[in-house]
């Protein structure tokens, strides 16, 4: 496991560095998130030993079980799957950030939960740019997005950091690039109209398309399969 993981990590790091050079950006501007959903605790421990510090998980229950076996004080775990409101309290305890915020109601529940446990929880708003029904997030034109951005400065236990998106899966990277550009343009527009908020993070790009996401301004790329290998899904 560790040998193959080290090879994969070295290859990904080289690709990120190359994409940054091509875009004229410092390598330090782009964080690598290891998407460890559906992978065992041993894979997380091995990745952390190789220097990975940022991990993404999709389900509260799955990570709750993993966290009982993990003692990695230097690691940071983000929730990158859709979060149901009834699991907000547990998510606020387990994760350092929820990267899929999509409603005022969820923001208020997370704020209450984080306040109760004395934590400040990072949040990204998930933006839905794909017409696919399977994709979650807020449509850029919906009134809910404006209401959420107006509400966030008053939710003291939440630290708003920026936006994330999951574009359609397209083999041709030139075809997916416009989605990343659209998120960057949206970020710039929203940042200008909401000066009380920080829009520093753009979480976009996965195993098959992260080089073009970096070219369009990604500050965080979410890499799972290219790092850990194929996932084994339960039947």
mmCIF file of C-alpha atoms in Angstrom:
data_model
loop_
_atom_site.group_PDB
_atom_site.id
_atom_site.type_symbol
_atom_site.label_atom_id
_atom_site.label_comp_id
_atom_site.label_asym_id
_atom_site.label_seq_id
_atom_site.Cartn_x
_atom_site.Cartn_y
_atom_site.Cartn_z
ATOM 1 C CA UNK A 1 0.000 0.000 0.000
ATOM 2 C CA UNK A 2 2.590 2.556 1.109
ATOM 3 C CA UNK A 3 4.881 2.051 -1.892
ATOM 4 C CA UNK A 4 2.118 2.492 -4.470
ATOM 5 C CA UNK A 5 0.618 5.365 -2.500
ATOM 6 C CA UNK A 6 3.994 7.120 -2.416
ATOM 7 C CA UNK A 7 4.340 6.698 -6.197
ATOM 8 C CA UNK A 8 0.841 8.051 -6.781
ATOM 9 C CA UNK A 9 1.417 10.998 -4.473
ATOM 10 C CA UNK A 10 4.724 11.876 -6.144
ATOM 11 C CA UNK A 11 3.069 11.782 -9.579
ATOM 12 C CA UNK A 12 0.143 13.957 -8.436
ATOM 13 C CA UNK A 13 2.473 16.445 -6.758
ATOM 14 C CA UNK A 14 4.476 16.710 -9.983
ATOM 15 C CA UNK A 15 1.277 17.278 -11.983
ATOM 16 C CA UNK A 16 0.067 19.963 -9.570
ATOM 17 C CA UNK A 17 3.463 21.682 -9.699
ATOM 18 C CA UNK A 18 3.444 21.567 -13.511
ATOM 19 C CA UNK A 19 -0.090 22.967 -13.697
ATOM 20 C CA UNK A 20 0.902 25.782 -11.329
ATOM 21 C CA UNK A 21 3.970 26.629 -13.403
ATOM 22 C CA UNK A 22 1.916 26.698 -16.593
ATOM 23 C CA UNK A 23 -0.633 28.990 -14.946
ATOM 24 C CA UNK A 24 2.074 31.241 -13.515
ATOM 25 C CA UNK A 25 1.023 30.462 -9.954
ATOM 26 C CA UNK A 26 3.128 29.485 -6.915
ATOM 27 C CA UNK A 27 2.755 25.822 -5.924
ATOM 28 C CA UNK A 28 1.805 26.943 -2.419
ATOM 29 C CA UNK A 29 -1.452 28.452 -3.674
ATOM 30 C CA UNK A 30 -3.003 25.015 -4.292
ATOM 31 C CA UNK A 31 -3.818 22.564 -1.499
ATOM 32 C CA UNK A 32 -4.129 18.850 -2.160
ATOM 33 C CA UNK A 33 -7.131 17.266 -0.471
ATOM 34 C CA UNK A 34 -6.943 13.469 -0.302
ATOM 35 C CA UNK A 35 -10.488 12.173 -0.758
ATOM 36 C CA UNK A 36 -10.490 9.184 1.557
ATOM 37 C CA UNK A 37 -14.168 8.254 1.347
ATOM 38 C CA UNK A 38 -14.679 4.488 1.005
ATOM 39 C CA UNK A 39 -10.993 3.893 1.764
ATOM 40 C CA UNK A 40 -9.788 2.266 5.000
ATOM 41 C CA UNK A 41 -8.213 3.951 7.995
ATOM 42 C CA UNK A 42 -4.896 2.354 7.035
ATOM 43 C CA UNK A 43 -4.888 4.372 3.774
ATOM 44 C CA UNK A 44 -5.434 7.629 5.689
ATOM 45 C CA UNK A 45 -2.644 6.796 8.131
ATOM 46 C CA UNK A 46 -0.288 5.908 5.273
ATOM 47 C CA UNK A 47 -1.089 9.133 3.390
ATOM 48 C CA UNK A 48 -0.567 11.227 6.507
ATOM 49 C CA UNK A 49 2.811 9.563 7.062
ATOM 50 C CA UNK A 50 3.760 10.717 3.543
ATOM 51 C CA UNK A 51 2.929 14.320 4.399
ATOM 52 C CA UNK A 52 -0.736 14.630 3.411
ATOM 53 C CA UNK A 53 -2.563 16.784 5.948
ATOM 54 C CA UNK A 54 -5.944 17.510 4.328
ATOM 55 C CA UNK A 55 -8.606 14.813 3.845
ATOM 56 C CA UNK A 56 -12.153 14.752 2.488
ATOM 57 C CA UNK A 57 -14.946 12.434 3.581
ATOM 58 C CA UNK A 58 -18.481 12.088 2.218
ATOM 59 C CA UNK A 59 -20.561 10.590 5.012
ATOM 60 C CA UNK A 60 -20.886 11.455 8.683
ATOM 61 C CA UNK A 61 -21.438 7.865 9.807
ATOM 62 C CA UNK A 62 -18.490 6.513 7.802
ATOM 63 C CA UNK A 63 -16.090 9.081 9.190
ATOM 64 C CA UNK A 64 -17.448 8.715 12.709
ATOM 65 C CA UNK A 65 -16.396 5.069 12.604
ATOM 66 C CA UNK A 66 -12.997 5.949 11.151
ATOM 67 C CA UNK A 67 -12.331 8.777 13.586
ATOM 68 C CA UNK A 68 -12.574 6.376 16.529
ATOM 69 C CA UNK A 69 -9.465 4.659 15.132
ATOM 70 C CA UNK A 70 -7.521 7.783 14.150
ATOM 71 C CA UNK A 71 -5.040 9.763 16.219
ATOM 72 C CA UNK A 72 -3.593 12.229 13.720
ATOM 73 C CA UNK A 73 -3.460 15.624 15.455
ATOM 74 C CA UNK A 74 -1.872 17.296 12.434
ATOM 75 C CA UNK A 75 -4.549 16.178 9.987
ATOM 76 C CA UNK A 76 -7.634 18.131 8.938
ATOM 77 C CA UNK A 77 -10.854 16.458 7.805
ATOM 78 C CA UNK A 78 -13.499 18.149 5.673
ATOM 79 C CA UNK A 79 -17.028 16.979 4.910
ATOM 80 C CA UNK A 80 -17.393 17.090 1.115
ATOM 81 C CA UNK A 81 -20.642 15.148 0.715
ATOM 82 C CA UNK A 82 -24.188 16.463 0.997
ATOM 83 C CA UNK A 83 -25.101 16.974 4.654
ATOM 84 C CA UNK A 84 -28.601 16.356 5.980
ATOM 85 C CA UNK A 85 -29.710 18.896 8.581
ATOM 86 C CA UNK A 86 -30.364 16.197 11.181
ATOM 87 C CA UNK A 87 -26.654 15.295 11.106
ATOM 88 C CA UNK A 88 -25.405 18.857 11.531
ATOM 89 C CA UNK A 89 -24.606 18.426 15.234
ATOM 90 C CA UNK A 90 -22.403 15.389 14.685
ATOM 91 C CA UNK A 91 -20.727 16.945 11.648
ATOM 92 C CA UNK A 92 -19.821 20.030 13.690
ATOM 93 C CA UNK A 93 -18.052 17.764 16.190
ATOM 94 C CA UNK A 94 -16.231 15.573 13.669
ATOM 95 C CA UNK A 95 -15.092 17.906 10.897
ATOM 96 C CA UNK A 96 -13.068 21.086 10.734
ATOM 97 C CA UNK A 97 -14.999 22.265 7.679
ATOM 98 C CA UNK A 98 -18.212 21.581 5.778
ATOM 99 C CA UNK A 99 -17.476 22.250 2.116
ATOM 100 C CA UNK A 100 -21.025 21.658 0.844
ATOM 101 C CA UNK A 101 -23.144 24.305 2.570
ATOM 102 C CA UNK A 102 -26.312 24.856 0.542
ATOM 103 C CA UNK A 103 -28.979 26.600 2.637
ATOM 104 C CA UNK A 104 -29.603 29.202 5.301
ATOM 105 C CA UNK A 105 -31.350 26.590 7.447
ATOM 106 C CA UNK A 106 -28.307 24.292 7.402
ATOM 107 C CA UNK A 107 -25.973 27.203 8.163
ATOM 108 C CA UNK A 108 -28.031 28.138 11.216
ATOM 109 C CA UNK A 109 -28.101 24.551 12.492
ATOM 110 C CA UNK A 110 -24.348 24.220 12.036
ATOM 111 C CA UNK A 111 -23.793 27.533 13.810
ATOM 112 C CA UNK A 112 -25.875 26.366 16.767
ATOM 113 C CA UNK A 113 -24.087 23.006 16.868
ATOM 114 C CA UNK A 114 -20.599 24.519 16.625
ATOM 115 C CA UNK A 115 -21.460 27.066 19.315
ATOM 116 C CA UNK A 116 -22.568 24.292 21.674
ATOM 117 C CA UNK A 117 -19.255 22.458 21.360
ATOM 118 C CA UNK A 118 -17.158 25.621 21.435
ATOM 119 C CA UNK A 119 -15.779 25.282 17.923
ATOM 120 C CA UNK A 120 -15.428 27.504 14.859
ATOM 121 C CA UNK A 121 -16.412 25.525 11.778
ATOM 122 C CA UNK A 122 -15.127 26.373 8.322
ATOM 123 C CA UNK A 123 -17.693 26.383 5.508
ATOM 124 C CA UNK A 124 -17.684 26.549 1.728
ATOM 125 C CA UNK A 125 -20.857 27.083 -0.281
ATOM 126 C CA UNK A 126 -21.425 24.400 -2.894
ATOM 127 C CA UNK A 127 -22.480 25.861 -6.249
ATOM 128 C CA UNK A 128 -24.420 23.754 -8.747
ATOM 129 C CA UNK A 129 -23.201 24.560 -12.240
ATOM 130 C CA UNK A 130 -24.163 21.266 -13.884
ATOM 131 C CA UNK A 131 -27.701 20.474 -15.071
ATOM 132 C CA UNK A 132 -27.337 16.904 -13.784
ATOM 133 C CA UNK A 133 -29.976 16.052 -11.177
ATOM 134 C CA UNK A 134 -27.423 14.031 -9.213
ATOM 135 C CA UNK A 135 -25.356 17.153 -8.488
ATOM 136 C CA UNK A 136 -26.060 19.089 -5.292
ATOM 137 C CA UNK A 137 -25.538 22.726 -4.383
ATOM 138 C CA UNK A 138 -27.085 26.134 -4.936
ATOM 139 C CA UNK A 139 -27.885 27.455 -8.387
ATOM 140 C CA UNK A 140 -25.974 30.740 -8.885
ATOM 141 C CA UNK A 141 -29.213 32.515 -9.752
ATOM 142 C CA UNK A 142 -31.273 31.369 -6.784
ATOM 143 C CA UNK A 143 -32.416 33.815 -4.122
ATOM 144 C CA UNK A 144 -31.201 31.375 -1.437
ATOM 145 C CA UNK A 145 -27.578 32.089 -2.360
ATOM 146 C CA UNK A 146 -27.994 35.794 -1.695
ATOM 147 C CA UNK A 147 -29.867 35.151 1.541
ATOM 148 C CA UNK A 148 -27.130 32.775 2.719
ATOM 149 C CA UNK A 149 -24.324 35.224 1.939
ATOM 150 C CA UNK A 150 -26.191 37.987 3.756
ATOM 151 C CA UNK A 151 -26.727 35.744 6.804
ATOM 152 C CA UNK A 152 -23.217 34.296 7.164
ATOM 153 C CA UNK A 153 -21.463 37.332 8.715
ATOM 154 C CA UNK A 154 -23.818 37.085 11.703
ATOM 155 C CA UNK A 155 -23.153 33.371 12.351
ATOM 156 C CA UNK A 156 -20.155 33.730 14.648
ATOM 157 C CA UNK A 157 -19.331 30.018 14.922
ATOM 158 C CA UNK A 158 -18.970 29.644 11.144
ATOM 159 C CA UNK A 159 -15.938 30.773 9.163
ATOM 160 C CA UNK A 160 -16.923 31.267 5.536
ATOM 161 C CA UNK A 161 -13.980 30.535 3.241
ATOM 162 C CA UNK A 162 -15.280 30.405 -0.333
ATOM 163 C CA UNK A 163 -16.946 28.226 -2.947
ATOM 164 C CA UNK A 164 -16.800 24.661 -4.260
ATOM 165 C CA UNK A 165 -18.326 22.860 -7.214
ATOM 166 C CA UNK A 166 -18.545 19.409 -8.778
ATOM 167 C CA UNK A 167 -18.806 19.743 -12.569
ATOM 168 C CA UNK A 168 -20.029 17.003 -14.916
ATOM 169 C CA UNK A 169 -17.622 14.116 -15.465
ATOM 170 C CA UNK A 170 -16.179 14.811 -18.911
ATOM 171 C CA UNK A 171 -13.176 13.015 -20.388
ATOM 172 C CA UNK A 172 -12.236 16.077 -22.433
ATOM 173 C CA UNK A 173 -10.660 18.557 -20.024
ATOM 174 C CA UNK A 174 -11.293 21.442 -22.412
ATOM 175 C CA UNK A 175 -15.022 20.696 -22.123
ATOM 176 C CA UNK A 176 -15.016 20.855 -18.320
ATOM 177 C CA UNK A 177 -12.851 23.966 -18.108
ATOM 178 C CA UNK A 178 -15.768 26.430 -18.650
ATOM 179 C CA UNK A 179 -17.398 25.175 -15.439
ATOM 180 C CA UNK A 180 -14.286 26.053 -13.447
ATOM 181 C CA UNK A 181 -14.078 29.433 -15.145
ATOM 182 C CA UNK A 182 -17.728 30.055 -14.316
ATOM 183 C CA UNK A 183 -17.092 29.403 -10.608
ATOM 184 C CA UNK A 184 -14.103 31.762 -10.595
ATOM 185 C CA UNK A 185 -16.097 34.531 -12.284
ATOM 186 C CA UNK A 186 -18.976 33.981 -9.853
ATOM 187 C CA UNK A 187 -16.541 34.116 -6.920
ATOM 188 C CA UNK A 188 -15.127 37.434 -8.115
ATOM 189 C CA UNK A 189 -18.602 38.921 -8.526
ATOM 190 C CA UNK A 190 -19.834 37.736 -5.131
ATOM 191 C CA UNK A 191 -16.661 38.887 -3.385
ATOM 192 C CA UNK A 192 -17.169 42.390 -4.789
ATOM 193 C CA UNK A 193 -20.782 42.517 -3.614
ATOM 194 C CA UNK A 194 -20.145 40.957 -0.164
ATOM 195 C CA UNK A 195 -17.007 42.664 1.204
ATOM 196 C CA UNK A 196 -17.639 41.366 4.745
ATOM 197 C CA UNK A 197 -16.902 37.818 3.599
ATOM 198 C CA UNK A 198 -13.665 36.126 2.524
ATOM 199 C CA UNK A 199 -13.830 34.201 -0.747
ATOM 200 C CA UNK A 200 -10.232 32.959 -0.620
ATOM 201 C CA UNK A 201 -11.014 29.292 -1.363
ATOM 202 C CA UNK A 202 -12.046 27.800 -4.698
ATOM 203 C CA UNK A 203 -12.418 24.046 -4.206
ATOM 204 C CA UNK A 204 -12.691 22.520 -7.669
ATOM 205 C CA UNK A 205 -10.987 19.838 -9.702
ATOM 206 C CA UNK A 206 -10.704 16.095 -9.099
ATOM 207 C CA UNK A 207 -8.505 13.212 -10.211
ATOM 208 C CA UNK A 208 -9.289 13.484 -13.931
ATOM 209 C CA UNK A 209 -9.517 17.259 -14.405
ATOM 210 C CA UNK A 210 -7.529 19.079 -11.703
ATOM 211 C CA UNK A 211 -4.893 20.597 -14.075
ATOM 212 C CA UNK A 212 -7.515 22.774 -15.812
ATOM 213 C CA UNK A 213 -9.099 23.624 -12.450
ATOM 214 C CA UNK A 214 -5.708 24.953 -11.339
ATOM 215 C CA UNK A 215 -5.437 26.935 -14.574
ATOM 216 C CA UNK A 216 -8.766 28.563 -13.713
ATOM 217 C CA UNK A 217 -7.805 29.467 -10.152
ATOM 218 C CA UNK A 218 -8.500 26.444 -7.925
ATOM 219 C CA UNK A 219 -6.968 26.792 -4.466
ATOM 220 C CA UNK A 220 -7.933 23.266 -3.410
ATOM 221 C CA UNK A 221 -8.115 20.141 -5.568
ATOM 222 C CA UNK A 222 -9.875 17.004 -4.342
ATOM 223 C CA UNK A 223 -7.969 13.865 -5.379
ATOM 224 C CA UNK A 224 -9.244 10.397 -4.508
ATOM 225 C CA UNK A 225 -8.930 7.669 -7.130
ATOM 226 C CA UNK A 226 -5.625 8.929 -8.575
ATOM 227 C CA UNK A 227 -4.118 8.772 -5.087
ATOM 228 C CA UNK A 228 -5.732 5.812 -3.337
ATOM 229 C CA UNK A 229 -6.869 3.746 -6.330
ATOM 230 C CA UNK A 230 -10.360 2.594 -7.220
ATOM 231 C CA UNK A 231 -12.949 2.435 -4.464
ATOM 232 C CA UNK A 232 -14.817 -0.728 -3.566
ATOM 233 C CA UNK A 233 -18.488 0.114 -3.223
ATOM 234 C CA UNK A 234 -20.837 -2.125 -1.235
ATOM 235 C CA UNK A 235 -23.334 -4.063 -3.320
#
